[in-house]
Tab-separated table of N, CA and C in Angstrom:
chain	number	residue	atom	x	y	z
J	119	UNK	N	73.442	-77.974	111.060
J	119	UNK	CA	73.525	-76.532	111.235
J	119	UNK	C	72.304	-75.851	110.616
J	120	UNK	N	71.795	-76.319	109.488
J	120	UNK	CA	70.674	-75.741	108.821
J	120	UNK	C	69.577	-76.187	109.777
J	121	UNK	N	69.328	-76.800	110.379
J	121	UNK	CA	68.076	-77.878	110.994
J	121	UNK	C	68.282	-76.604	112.091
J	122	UNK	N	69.055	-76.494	112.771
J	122	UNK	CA	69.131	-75.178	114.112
J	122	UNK	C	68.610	-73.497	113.694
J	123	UNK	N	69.122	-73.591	112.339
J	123	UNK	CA	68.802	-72.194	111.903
J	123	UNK	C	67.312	-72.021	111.472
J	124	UNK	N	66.962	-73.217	111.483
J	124	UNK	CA	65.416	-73.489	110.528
J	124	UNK	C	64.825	-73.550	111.903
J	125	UNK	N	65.199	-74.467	112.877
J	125	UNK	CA	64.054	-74.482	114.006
J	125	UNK	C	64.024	-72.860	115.001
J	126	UNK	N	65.347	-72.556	115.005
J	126	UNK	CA	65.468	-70.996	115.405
J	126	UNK	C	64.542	-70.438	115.129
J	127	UNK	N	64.707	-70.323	113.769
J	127	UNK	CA	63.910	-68.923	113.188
J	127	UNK	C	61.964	-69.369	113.257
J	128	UNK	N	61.588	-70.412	113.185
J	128	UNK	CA	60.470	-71.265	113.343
J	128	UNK	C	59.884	-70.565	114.772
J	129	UNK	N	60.918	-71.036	115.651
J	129	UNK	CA	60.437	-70.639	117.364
J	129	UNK	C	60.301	-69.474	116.964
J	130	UNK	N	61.371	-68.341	116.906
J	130	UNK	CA	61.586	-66.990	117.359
J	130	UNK	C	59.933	-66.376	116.846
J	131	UNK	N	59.549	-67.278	115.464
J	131	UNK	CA	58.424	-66.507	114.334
J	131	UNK	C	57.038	-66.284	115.440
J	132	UNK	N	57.128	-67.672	116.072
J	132	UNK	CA	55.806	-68.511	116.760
J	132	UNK	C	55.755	-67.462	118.252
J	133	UNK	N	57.050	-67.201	118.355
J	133	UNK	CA	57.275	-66.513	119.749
J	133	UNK	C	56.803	-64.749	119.637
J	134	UNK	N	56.881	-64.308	118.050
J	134	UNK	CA	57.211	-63.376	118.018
J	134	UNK	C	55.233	-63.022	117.306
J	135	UNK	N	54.708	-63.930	116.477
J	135	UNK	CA	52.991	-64.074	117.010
J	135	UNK	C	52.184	-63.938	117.790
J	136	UNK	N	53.017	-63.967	119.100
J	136	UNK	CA	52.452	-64.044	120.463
J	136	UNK	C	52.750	-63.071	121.454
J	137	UNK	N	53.806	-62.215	120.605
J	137	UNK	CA	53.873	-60.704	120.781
J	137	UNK	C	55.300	-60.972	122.112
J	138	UNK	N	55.935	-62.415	122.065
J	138	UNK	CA	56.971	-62.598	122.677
J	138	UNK	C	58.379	-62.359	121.697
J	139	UNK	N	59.396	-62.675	122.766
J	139	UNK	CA	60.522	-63.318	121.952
J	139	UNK	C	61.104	-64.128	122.576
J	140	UNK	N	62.153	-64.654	121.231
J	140	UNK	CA	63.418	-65.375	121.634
J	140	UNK	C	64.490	-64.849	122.111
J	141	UNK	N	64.822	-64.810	124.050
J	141	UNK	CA	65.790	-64.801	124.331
J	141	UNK	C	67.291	-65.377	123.798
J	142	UNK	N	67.334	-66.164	124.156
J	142	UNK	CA	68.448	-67.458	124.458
J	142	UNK	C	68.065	-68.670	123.911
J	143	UNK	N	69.297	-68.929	122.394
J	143	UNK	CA	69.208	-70.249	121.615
J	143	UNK	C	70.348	-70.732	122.825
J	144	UNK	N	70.193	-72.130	123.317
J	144	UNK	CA	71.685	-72.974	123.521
J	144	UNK	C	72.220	-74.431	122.498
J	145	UNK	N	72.987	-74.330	122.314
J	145	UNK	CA	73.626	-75.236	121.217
J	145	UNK	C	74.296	-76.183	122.628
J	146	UNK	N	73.827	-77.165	122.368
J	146	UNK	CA	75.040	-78.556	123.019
J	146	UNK	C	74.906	-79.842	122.345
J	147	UNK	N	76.501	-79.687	122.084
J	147	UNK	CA	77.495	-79.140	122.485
J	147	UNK	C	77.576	-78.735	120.646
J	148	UNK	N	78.103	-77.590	120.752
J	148	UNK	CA	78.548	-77.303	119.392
J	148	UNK	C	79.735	-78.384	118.544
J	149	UNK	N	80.286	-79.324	119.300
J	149	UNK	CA	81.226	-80.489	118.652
J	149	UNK	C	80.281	-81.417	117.851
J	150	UNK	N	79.048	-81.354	118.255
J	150	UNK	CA	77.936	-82.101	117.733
J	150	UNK	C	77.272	-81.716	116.718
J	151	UNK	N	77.642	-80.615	116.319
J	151	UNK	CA	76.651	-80.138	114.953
J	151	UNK	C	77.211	-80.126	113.696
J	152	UNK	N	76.358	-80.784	112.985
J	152	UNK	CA	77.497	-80.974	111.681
J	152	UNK	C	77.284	-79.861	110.610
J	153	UNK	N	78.198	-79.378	110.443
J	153	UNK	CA	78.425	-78.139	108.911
J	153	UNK	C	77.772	-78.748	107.778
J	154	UNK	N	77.846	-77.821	106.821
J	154	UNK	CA	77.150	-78.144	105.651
J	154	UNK	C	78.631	-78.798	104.839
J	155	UNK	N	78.856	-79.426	103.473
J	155	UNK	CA	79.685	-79.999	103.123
J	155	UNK	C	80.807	-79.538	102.317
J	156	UNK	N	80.745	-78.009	102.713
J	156	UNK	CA	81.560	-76.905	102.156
J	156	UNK	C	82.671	-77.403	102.816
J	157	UNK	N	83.515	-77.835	103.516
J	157	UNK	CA	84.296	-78.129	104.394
J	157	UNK	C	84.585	-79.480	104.516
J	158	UNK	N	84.199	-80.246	104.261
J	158	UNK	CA	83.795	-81.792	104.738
J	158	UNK	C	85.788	-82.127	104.833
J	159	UNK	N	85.407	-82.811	106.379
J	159	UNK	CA	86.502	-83.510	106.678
J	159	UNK	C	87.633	-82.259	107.033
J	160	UNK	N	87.588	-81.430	106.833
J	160	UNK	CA	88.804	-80.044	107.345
J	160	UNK	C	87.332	-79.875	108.754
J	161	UNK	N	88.076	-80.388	109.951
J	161	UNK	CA	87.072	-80.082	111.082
J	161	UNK	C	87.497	-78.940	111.468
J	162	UNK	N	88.286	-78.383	111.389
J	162	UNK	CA	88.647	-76.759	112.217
J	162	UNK	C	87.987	-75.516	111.045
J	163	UNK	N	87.675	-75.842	109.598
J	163	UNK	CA	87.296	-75.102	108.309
J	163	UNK	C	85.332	-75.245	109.256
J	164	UNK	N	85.378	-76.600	109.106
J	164	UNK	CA	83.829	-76.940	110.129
J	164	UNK	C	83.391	-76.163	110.701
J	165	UNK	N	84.285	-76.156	111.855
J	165	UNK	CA	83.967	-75.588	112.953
J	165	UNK	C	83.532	-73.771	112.956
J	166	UNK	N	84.888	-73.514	112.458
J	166	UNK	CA	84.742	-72.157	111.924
J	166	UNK	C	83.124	-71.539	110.967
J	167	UNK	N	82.683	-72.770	110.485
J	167	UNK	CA	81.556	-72.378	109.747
J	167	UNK	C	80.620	-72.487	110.908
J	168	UNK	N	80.839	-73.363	111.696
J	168	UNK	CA	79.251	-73.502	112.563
J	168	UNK	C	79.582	-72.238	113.715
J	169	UNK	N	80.916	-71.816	114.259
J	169	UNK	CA	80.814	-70.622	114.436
J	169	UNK	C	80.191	-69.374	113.853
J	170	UNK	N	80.423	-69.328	112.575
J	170	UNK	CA	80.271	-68.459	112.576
J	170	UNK	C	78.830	-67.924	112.190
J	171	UNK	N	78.101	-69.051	111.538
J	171	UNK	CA	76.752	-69.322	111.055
J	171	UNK	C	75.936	-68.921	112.948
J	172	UNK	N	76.461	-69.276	114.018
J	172	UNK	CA	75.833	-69.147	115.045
J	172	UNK	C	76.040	-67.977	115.438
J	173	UNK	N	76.954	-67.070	115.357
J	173	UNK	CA	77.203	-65.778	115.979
J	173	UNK	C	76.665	-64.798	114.616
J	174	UNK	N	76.165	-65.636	113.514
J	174	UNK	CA	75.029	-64.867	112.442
J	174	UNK	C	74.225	-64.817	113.225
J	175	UNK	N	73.315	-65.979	113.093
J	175	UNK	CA	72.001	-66.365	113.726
J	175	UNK	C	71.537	-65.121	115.012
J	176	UNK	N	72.742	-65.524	115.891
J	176	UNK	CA	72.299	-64.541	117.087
J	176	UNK	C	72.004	-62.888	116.492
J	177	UNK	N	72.776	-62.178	115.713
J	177	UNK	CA	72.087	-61.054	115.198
J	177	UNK	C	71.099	-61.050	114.724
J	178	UNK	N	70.901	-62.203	113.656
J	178	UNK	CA	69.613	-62.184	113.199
J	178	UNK	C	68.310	-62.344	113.920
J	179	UNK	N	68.367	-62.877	114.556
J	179	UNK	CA	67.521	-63.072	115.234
J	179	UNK	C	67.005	-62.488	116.932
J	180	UNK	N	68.546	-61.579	117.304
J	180	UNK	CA	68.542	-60.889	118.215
J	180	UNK	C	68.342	-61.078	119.595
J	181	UNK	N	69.369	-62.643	119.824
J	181	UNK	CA	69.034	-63.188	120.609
J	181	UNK	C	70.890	-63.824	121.243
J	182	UNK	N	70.524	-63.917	122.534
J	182	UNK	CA	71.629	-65.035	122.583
J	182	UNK	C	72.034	-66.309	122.185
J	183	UNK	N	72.894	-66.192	122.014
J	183	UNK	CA	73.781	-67.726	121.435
J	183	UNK	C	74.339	-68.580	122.100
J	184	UNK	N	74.285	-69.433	122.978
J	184	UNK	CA	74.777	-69.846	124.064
J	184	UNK	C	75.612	-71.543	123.237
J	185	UNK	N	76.554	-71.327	123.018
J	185	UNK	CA	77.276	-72.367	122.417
J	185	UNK	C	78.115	-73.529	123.399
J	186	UNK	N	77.869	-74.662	123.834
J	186	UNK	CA	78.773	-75.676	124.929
J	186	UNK	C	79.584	-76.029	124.207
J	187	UNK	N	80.935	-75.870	124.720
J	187	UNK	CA	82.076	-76.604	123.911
J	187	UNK	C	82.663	-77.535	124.759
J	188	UNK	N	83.275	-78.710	124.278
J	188	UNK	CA	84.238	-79.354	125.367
J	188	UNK	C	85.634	-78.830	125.042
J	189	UNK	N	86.555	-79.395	126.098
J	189	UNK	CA	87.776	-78.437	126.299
J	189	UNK	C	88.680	-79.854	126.010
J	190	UNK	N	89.613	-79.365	124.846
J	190	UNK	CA	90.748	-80.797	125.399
J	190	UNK	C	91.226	-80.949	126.591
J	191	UNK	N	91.746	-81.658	126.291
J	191	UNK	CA	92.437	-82.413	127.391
J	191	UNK	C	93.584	-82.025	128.047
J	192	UNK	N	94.414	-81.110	127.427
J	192	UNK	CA	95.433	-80.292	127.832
J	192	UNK	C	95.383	-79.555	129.402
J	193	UNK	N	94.004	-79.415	129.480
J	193	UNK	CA	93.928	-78.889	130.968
J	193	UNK	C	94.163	-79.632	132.091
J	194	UNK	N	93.854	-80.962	131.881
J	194	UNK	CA	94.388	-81.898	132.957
J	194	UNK	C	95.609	-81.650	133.464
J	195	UNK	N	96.368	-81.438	132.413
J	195	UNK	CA	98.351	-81.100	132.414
J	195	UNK	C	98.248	-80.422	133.466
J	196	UNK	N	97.564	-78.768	133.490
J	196	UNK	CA	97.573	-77.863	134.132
J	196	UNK	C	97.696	-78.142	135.423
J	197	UNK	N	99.035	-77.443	136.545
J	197	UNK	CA	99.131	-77.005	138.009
J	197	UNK	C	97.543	-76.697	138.611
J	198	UNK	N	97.041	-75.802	137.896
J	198	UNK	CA	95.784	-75.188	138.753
J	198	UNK	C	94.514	-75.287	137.875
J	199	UNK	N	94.910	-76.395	136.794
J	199	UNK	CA	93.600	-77.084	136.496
J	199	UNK	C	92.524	-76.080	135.843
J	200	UNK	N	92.728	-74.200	135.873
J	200	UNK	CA	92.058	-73.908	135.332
J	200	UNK	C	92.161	-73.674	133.832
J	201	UNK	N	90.846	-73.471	133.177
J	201	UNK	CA	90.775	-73.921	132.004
J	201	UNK	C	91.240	-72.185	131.040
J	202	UNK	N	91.714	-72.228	130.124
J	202	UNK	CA	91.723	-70.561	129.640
J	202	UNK	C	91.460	-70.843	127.988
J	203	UNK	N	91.909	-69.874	127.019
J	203	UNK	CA	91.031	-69.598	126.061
J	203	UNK	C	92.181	-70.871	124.756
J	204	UNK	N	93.391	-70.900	125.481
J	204	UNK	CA	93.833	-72.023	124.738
J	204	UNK	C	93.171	-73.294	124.437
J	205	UNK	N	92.593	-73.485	125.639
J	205	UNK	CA	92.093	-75.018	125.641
J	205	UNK	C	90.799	-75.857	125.625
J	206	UNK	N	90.108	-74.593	124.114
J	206	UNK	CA	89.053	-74.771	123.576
J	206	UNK	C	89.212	-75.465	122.689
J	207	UNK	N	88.243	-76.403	122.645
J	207	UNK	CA	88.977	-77.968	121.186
J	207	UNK	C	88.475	-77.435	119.978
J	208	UNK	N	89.494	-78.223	119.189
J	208	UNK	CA	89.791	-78.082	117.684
J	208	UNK	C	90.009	-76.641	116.903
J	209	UNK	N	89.927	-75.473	117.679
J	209	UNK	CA	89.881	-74.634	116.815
J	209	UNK	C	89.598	-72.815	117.695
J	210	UNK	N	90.516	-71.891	117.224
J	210	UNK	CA	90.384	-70.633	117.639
J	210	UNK	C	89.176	-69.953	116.518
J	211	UNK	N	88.147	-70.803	116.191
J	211	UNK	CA	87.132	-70.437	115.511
J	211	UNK	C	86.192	-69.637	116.658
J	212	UNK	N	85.794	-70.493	117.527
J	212	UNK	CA	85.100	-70.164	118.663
J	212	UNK	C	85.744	-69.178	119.725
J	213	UNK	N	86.398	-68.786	119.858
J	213	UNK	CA	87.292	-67.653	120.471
J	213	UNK	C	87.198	-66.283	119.458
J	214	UNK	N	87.470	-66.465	118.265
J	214	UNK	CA	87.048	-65.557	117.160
J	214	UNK	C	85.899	-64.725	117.357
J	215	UNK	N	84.997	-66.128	117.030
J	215	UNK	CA	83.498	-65.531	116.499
J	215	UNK	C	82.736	-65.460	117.803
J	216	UNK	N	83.102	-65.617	118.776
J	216	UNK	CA	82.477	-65.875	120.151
J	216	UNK	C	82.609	-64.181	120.653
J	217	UNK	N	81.549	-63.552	121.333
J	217	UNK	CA	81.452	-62.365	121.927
J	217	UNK	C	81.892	-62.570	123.292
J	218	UNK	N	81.598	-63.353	124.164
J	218	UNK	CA	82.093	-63.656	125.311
J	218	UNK	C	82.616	-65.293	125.319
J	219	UNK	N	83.280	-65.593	126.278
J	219	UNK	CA	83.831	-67.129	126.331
J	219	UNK	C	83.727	-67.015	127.647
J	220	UNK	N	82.995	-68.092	128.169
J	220	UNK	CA	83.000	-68.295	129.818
J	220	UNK	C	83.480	-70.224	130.348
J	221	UNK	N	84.289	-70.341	130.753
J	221	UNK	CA	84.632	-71.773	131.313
J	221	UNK	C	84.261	-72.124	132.931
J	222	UNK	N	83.604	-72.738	132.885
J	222	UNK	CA	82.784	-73.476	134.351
J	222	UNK	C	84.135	-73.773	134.701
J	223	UNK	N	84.692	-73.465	136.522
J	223	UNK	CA	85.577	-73.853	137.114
J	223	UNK	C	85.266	-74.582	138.612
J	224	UNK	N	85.180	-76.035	138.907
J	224	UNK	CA	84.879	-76.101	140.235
J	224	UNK	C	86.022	-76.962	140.732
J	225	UNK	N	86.937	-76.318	141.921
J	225	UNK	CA	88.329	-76.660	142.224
J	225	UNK	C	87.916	-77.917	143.094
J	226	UNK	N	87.019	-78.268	143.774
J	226	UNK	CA	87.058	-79.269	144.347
J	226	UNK	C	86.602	-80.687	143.284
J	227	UNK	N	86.072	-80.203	142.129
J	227	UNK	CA	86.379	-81.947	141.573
J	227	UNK	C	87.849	-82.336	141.673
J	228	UNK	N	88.306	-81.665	141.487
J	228	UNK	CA	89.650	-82.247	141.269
J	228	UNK	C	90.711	-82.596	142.444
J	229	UNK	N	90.056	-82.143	143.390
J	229	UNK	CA	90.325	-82.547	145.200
J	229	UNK	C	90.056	-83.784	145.445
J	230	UNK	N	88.739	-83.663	145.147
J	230	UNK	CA	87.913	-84.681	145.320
J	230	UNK	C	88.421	-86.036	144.633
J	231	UNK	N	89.077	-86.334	143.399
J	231	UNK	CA	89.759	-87.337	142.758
J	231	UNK	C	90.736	-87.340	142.491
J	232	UNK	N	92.061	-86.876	143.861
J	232	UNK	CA	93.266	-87.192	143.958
J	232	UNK	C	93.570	-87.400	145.379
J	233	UNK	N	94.274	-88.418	145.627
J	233	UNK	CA	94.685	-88.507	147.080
J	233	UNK	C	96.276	-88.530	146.780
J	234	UNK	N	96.692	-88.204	148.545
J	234	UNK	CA	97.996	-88.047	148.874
J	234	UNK	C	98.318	-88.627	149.619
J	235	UNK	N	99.605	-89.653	149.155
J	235	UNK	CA	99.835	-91.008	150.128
J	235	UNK	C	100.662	-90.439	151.703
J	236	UNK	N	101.524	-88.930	151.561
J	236	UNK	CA	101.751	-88.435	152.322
J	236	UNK	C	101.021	-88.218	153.434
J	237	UNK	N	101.047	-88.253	154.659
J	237	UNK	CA	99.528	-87.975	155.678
J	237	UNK	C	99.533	-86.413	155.756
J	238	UNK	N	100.470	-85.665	155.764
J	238	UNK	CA	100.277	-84.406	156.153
J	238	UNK	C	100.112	-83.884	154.508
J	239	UNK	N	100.265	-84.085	153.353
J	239	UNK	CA	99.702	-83.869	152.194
J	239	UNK	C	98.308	-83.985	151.933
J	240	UNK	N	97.586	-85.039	152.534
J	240	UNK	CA	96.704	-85.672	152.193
J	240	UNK	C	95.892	-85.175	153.138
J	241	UNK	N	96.426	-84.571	154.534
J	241	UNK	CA	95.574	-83.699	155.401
J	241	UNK	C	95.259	-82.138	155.169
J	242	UNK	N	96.633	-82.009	154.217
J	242	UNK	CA	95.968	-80.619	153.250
J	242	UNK	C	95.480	-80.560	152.224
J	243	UNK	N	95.173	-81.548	151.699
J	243	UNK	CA	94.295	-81.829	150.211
J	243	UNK	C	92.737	-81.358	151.285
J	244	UNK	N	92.497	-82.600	152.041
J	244	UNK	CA	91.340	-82.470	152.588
J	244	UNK	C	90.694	-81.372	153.181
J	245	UNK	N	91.556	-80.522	153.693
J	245	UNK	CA	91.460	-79.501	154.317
J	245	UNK	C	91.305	-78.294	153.428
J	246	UNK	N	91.908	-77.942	152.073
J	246	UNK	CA	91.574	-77.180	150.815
J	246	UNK	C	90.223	-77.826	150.221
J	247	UNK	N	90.083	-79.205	150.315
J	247	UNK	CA	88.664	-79.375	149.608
J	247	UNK	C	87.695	-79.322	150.764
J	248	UNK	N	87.785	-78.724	151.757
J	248	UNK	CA	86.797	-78.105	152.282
J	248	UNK	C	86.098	-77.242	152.515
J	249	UNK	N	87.211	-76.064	151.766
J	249	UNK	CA	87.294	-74.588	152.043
J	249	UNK	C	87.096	-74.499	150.534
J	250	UNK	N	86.740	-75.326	149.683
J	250	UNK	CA	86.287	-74.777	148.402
J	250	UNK	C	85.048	-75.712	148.047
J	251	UNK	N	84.807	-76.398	148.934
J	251	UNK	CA	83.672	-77.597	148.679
J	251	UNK	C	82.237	-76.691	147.848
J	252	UNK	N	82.181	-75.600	148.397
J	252	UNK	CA	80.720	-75.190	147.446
J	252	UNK	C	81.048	-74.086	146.714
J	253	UNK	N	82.580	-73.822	146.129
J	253	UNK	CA	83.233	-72.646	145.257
J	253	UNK	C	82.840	-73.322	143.605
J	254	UNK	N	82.091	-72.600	142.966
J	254	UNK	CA	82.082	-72.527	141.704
J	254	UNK	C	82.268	-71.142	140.651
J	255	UNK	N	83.623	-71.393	139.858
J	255	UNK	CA	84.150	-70.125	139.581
J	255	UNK	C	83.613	-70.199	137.994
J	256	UNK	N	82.716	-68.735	137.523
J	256	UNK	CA	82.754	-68.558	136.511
J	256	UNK	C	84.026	-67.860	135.661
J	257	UNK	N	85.010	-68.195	134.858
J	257	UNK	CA	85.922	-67.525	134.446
J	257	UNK	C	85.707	-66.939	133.385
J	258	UNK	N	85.470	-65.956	132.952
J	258	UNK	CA	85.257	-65.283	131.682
J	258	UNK	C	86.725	-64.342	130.798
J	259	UNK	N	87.093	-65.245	130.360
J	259	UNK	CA	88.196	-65.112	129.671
J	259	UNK	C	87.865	-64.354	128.390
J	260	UNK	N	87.144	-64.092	127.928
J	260	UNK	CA	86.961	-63.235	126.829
J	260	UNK	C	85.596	-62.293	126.735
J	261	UNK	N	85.730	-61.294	126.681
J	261	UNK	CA	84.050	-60.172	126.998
J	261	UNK	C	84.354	-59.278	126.181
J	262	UNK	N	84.097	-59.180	124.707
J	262	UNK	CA	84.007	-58.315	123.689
J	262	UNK	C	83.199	-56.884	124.486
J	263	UNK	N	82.591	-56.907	124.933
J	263	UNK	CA	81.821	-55.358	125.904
J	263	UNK	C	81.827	-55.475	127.133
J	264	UNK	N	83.087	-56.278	127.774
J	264	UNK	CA	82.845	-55.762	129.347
J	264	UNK	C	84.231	-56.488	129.804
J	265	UNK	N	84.300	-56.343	130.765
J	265	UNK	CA	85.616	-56.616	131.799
J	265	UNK	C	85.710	-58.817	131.378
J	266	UNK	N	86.474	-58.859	131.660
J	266	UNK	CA	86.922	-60.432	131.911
J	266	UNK	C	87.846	-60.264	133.654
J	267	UNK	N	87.636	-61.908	133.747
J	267	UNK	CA	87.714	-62.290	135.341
J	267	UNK	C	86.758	-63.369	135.978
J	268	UNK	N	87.456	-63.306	137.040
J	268	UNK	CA	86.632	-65.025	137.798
J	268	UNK	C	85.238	-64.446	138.647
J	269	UNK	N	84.212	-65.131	138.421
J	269	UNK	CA	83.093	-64.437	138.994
J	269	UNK	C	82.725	-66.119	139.928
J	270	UNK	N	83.270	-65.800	141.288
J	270	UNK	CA	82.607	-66.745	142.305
J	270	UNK	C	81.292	-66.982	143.121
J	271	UNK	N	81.171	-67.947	142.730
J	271	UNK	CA	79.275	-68.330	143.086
J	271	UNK	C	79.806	-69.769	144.410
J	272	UNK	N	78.136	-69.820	145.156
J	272	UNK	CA	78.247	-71.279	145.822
J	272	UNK	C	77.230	-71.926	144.926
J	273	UNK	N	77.553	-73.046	145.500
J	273	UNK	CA	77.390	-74.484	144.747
J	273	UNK	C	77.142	-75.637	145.481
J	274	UNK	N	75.586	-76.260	145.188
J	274	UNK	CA	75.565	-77.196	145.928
J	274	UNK	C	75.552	-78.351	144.730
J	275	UNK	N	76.063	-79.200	143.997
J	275	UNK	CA	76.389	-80.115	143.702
J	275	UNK	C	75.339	-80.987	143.740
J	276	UNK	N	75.044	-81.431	144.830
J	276	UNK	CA	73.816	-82.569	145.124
J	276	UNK	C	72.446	-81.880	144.805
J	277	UNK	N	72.531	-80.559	144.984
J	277	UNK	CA	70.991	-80.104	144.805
J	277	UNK	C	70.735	-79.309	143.582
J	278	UNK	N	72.201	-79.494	142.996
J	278	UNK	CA	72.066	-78.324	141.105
J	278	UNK	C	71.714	-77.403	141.507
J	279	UNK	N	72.056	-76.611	142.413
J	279	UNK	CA	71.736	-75.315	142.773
J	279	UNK	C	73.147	-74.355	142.867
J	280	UNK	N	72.884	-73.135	142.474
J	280	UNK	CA	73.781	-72.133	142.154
J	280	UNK	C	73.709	-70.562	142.999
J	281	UNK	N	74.467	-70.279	143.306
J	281	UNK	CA	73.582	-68.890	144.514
J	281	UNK	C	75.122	-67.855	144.488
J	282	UNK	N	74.761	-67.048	145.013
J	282	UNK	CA	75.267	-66.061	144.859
J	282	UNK	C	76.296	-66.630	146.117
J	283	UNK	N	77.891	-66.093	146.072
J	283	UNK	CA	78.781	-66.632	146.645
J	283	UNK	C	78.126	-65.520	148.486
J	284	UNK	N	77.602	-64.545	148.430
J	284	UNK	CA	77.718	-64.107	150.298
J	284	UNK	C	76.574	-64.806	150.452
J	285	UNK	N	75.478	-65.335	150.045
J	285	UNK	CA	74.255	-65.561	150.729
J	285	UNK	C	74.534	-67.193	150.768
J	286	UNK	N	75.437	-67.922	150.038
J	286	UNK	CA	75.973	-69.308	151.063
J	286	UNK	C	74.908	-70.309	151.025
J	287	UNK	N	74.882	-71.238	151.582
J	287	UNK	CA	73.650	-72.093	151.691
J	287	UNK	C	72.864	-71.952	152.705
């Protein structure tokens, strides 16, 4: 956590010499960064620190914070597979200290790796993962200054490309 705050402030200095700035720090995945030893072994006390040390940073430095979290596993359970603000791992630290929370949603992975031994099941699996084949839903479940909701984009998968959901491929 210190090594991020040290190279942060390093860039932002070098950026800010050059009469630029620092937009956008991204942390990945924030499960990966280890706290200082104020905490050691309480991982949710952890976590909470590297939260909150990062949603410092971003004031200080006046920049975005772009934090990757992984999601347990609990979402698998889920009917509709989408992900919400419960099923951020280890800790409502990051929901806290987090200004916005956004979860990547794309309904056809999960089309895509289930079949239905039924034929007329299995002809509507196929037939829904077609009609969502390039749907990628941003869900923003938490927006300290603005609306929350699903913001739909297309998606091409094979080409890592992202576009605005009317202009299509």
């Amino acid at each position: 956590l210190a090594d991020i705050q040290a190279k942060a402030r390093r860039r932002a200095a070098a950026l800010d010499r050059k009469g630029e700035r620092l937009d956008v720090l991204f942390v990945d995945h924030i499960g990966l960064v280890h706290a200082s030893e104020r905490y050691a072994g309480n991982r949710v006390r952890e976590l909470a620190e590297i939260t909150d040390t990062l949603a410092t940073l971003a004031k200080e430095l006046d920049c975005a914070v772009v934090g990757l979290c992984q999601l347990n596993r609990g979402v698998e359970k889920l009917e509709n597979k989408r992900p919400g603000l419960s099923d951020l791992r280890d800790s409502g630290a990051i929901e806290e200290d987090a200004s916005t929370v956004t979860f990547v949603f794309r309904p056809a992975y999960y089309l895509e790796n289930t079949r239905e031994d039924d034929p007329t099941k299995e002809r509507d699996r196929m037939q829904k993962l077609e009609d969502v084949r390039h749907l990628l839903e941003f869900v923003i479940a938490k927006n300290r200054n603005g609306r929350v909701g699903v913001v739909k984009t297309w998606v091409d998968i094979g080409a890592n490309a992202i576009r605005n959901l009317s202009y299509g491929g």
